[in-house]
Short mmCIF file of C-alpha atoms in Angstrom, two decimals:
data_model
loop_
_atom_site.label_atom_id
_atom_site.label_comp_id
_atom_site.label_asym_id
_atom_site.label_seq_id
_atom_site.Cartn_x
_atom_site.Cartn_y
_atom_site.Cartn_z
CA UNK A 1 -4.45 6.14 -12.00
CA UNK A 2 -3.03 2.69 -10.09
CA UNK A 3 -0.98 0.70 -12.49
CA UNK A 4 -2.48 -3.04 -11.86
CA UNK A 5 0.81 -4.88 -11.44
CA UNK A 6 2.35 -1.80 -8.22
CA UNK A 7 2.26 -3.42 -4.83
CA UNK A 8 -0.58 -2.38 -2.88
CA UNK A 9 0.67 0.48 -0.81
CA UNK A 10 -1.92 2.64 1.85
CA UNK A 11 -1.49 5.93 2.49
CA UNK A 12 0.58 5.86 5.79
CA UNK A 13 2.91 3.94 4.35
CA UNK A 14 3.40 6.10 1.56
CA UNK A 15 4.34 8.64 3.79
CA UNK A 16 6.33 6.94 6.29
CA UNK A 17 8.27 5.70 3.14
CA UNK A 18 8.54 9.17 1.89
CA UNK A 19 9.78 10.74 5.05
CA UNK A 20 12.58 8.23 5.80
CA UNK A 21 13.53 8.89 1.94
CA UNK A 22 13.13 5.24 0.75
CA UNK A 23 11.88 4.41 -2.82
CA UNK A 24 9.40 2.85 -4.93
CA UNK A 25 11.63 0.72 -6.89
CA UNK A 26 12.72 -0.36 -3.80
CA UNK A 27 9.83 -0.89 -1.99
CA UNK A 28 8.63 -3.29 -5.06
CA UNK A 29 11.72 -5.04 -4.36
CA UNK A 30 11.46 -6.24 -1.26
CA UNK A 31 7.65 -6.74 -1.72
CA UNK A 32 7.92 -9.23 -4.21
CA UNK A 33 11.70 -10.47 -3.42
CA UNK A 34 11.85 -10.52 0.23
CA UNK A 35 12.38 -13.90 1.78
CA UNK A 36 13.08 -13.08 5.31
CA UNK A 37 9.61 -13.16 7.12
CA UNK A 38 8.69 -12.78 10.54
CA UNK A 39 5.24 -12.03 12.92
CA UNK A 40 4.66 -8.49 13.17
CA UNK A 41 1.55 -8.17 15.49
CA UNK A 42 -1.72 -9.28 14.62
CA UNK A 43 -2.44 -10.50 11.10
CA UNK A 44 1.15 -8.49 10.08
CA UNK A 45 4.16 -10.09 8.95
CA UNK A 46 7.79 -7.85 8.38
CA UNK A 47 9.16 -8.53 5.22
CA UNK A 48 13.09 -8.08 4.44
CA UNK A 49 15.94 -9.42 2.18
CA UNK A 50 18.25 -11.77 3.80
CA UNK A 51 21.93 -11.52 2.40
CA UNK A 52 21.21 -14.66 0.70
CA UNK A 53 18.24 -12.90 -1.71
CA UNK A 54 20.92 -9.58 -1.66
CA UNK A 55 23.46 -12.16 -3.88
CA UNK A 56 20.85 -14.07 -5.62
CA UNK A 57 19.46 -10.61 -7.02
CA UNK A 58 23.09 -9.76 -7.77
CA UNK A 59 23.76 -12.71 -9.80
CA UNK A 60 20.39 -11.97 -11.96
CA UNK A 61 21.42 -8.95 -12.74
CA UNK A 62 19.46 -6.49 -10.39
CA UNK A 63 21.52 -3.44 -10.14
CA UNK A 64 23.53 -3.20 -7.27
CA UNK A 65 22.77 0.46 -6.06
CA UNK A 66 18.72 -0.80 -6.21
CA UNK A 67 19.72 -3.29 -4.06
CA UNK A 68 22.38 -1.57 -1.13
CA UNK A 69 18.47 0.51 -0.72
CA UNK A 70 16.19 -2.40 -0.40
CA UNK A 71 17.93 -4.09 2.03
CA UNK A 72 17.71 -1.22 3.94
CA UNK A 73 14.37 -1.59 4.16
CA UNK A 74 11.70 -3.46 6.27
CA UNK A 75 7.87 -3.50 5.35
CA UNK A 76 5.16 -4.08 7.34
CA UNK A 77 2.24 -6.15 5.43
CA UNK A 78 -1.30 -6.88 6.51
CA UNK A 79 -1.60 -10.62 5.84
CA UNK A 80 -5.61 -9.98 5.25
CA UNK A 81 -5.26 -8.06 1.95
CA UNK A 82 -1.20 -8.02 1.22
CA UNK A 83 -1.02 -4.24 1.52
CA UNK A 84 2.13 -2.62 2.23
CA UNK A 85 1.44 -1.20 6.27
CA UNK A 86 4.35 1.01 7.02
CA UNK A 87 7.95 1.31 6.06
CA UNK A 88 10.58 0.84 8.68
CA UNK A 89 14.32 1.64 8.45
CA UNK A 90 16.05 -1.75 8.67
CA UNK A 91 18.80 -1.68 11.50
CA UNK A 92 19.03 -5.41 11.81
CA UNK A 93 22.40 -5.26 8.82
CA UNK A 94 24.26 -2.26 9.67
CA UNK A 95 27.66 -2.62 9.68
#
């Protein structure tokens, strides 16, 4: 059973999230927290956290180790029904 307040997810993405080891917790993260947006193909957008969002979730309190994961990660969201798409390894901040 769905819990009514989880971030739609389909079932490729699910995968894809499983196989490059990221988690729920952080998916939701980024879902509802990420403020750096950009096109992703056809009625897609790719949803990050800037650094900006990493120390504004610091300062309220969001544990750091939740975090150093989610800004690991990029999502890929269908702009028609806000459904997570795939999960993509986020290269863009590695230092």
């Amino acid at each position: 059973m769905s819990h009514p307040t989880r971030t739609p997810i389909s079932p490729h993405a699910r995968r894809r999230a499983q196989q490059r080891g990221k988690r729920r917790d952080a998916l939701e993260l980024v879902y509802r927290q990420g403020d750096r947006q950009r096109r992703a193909g056809r009625s897609r957008r790719a949803v990050s956290l800037s650094h900006r969002a990493c120390r504004s979730l610091i300062s309220d309190g969001v544990p750091p180790h939740l975090i150093d994961r989610a800004r690991r990660i990029e999502l890929i969201v269908s702009e028609s029904d806000e459904a997570i798409v795939t999960v993509l390894t986020n290269t863009e901040d590695r230092k």
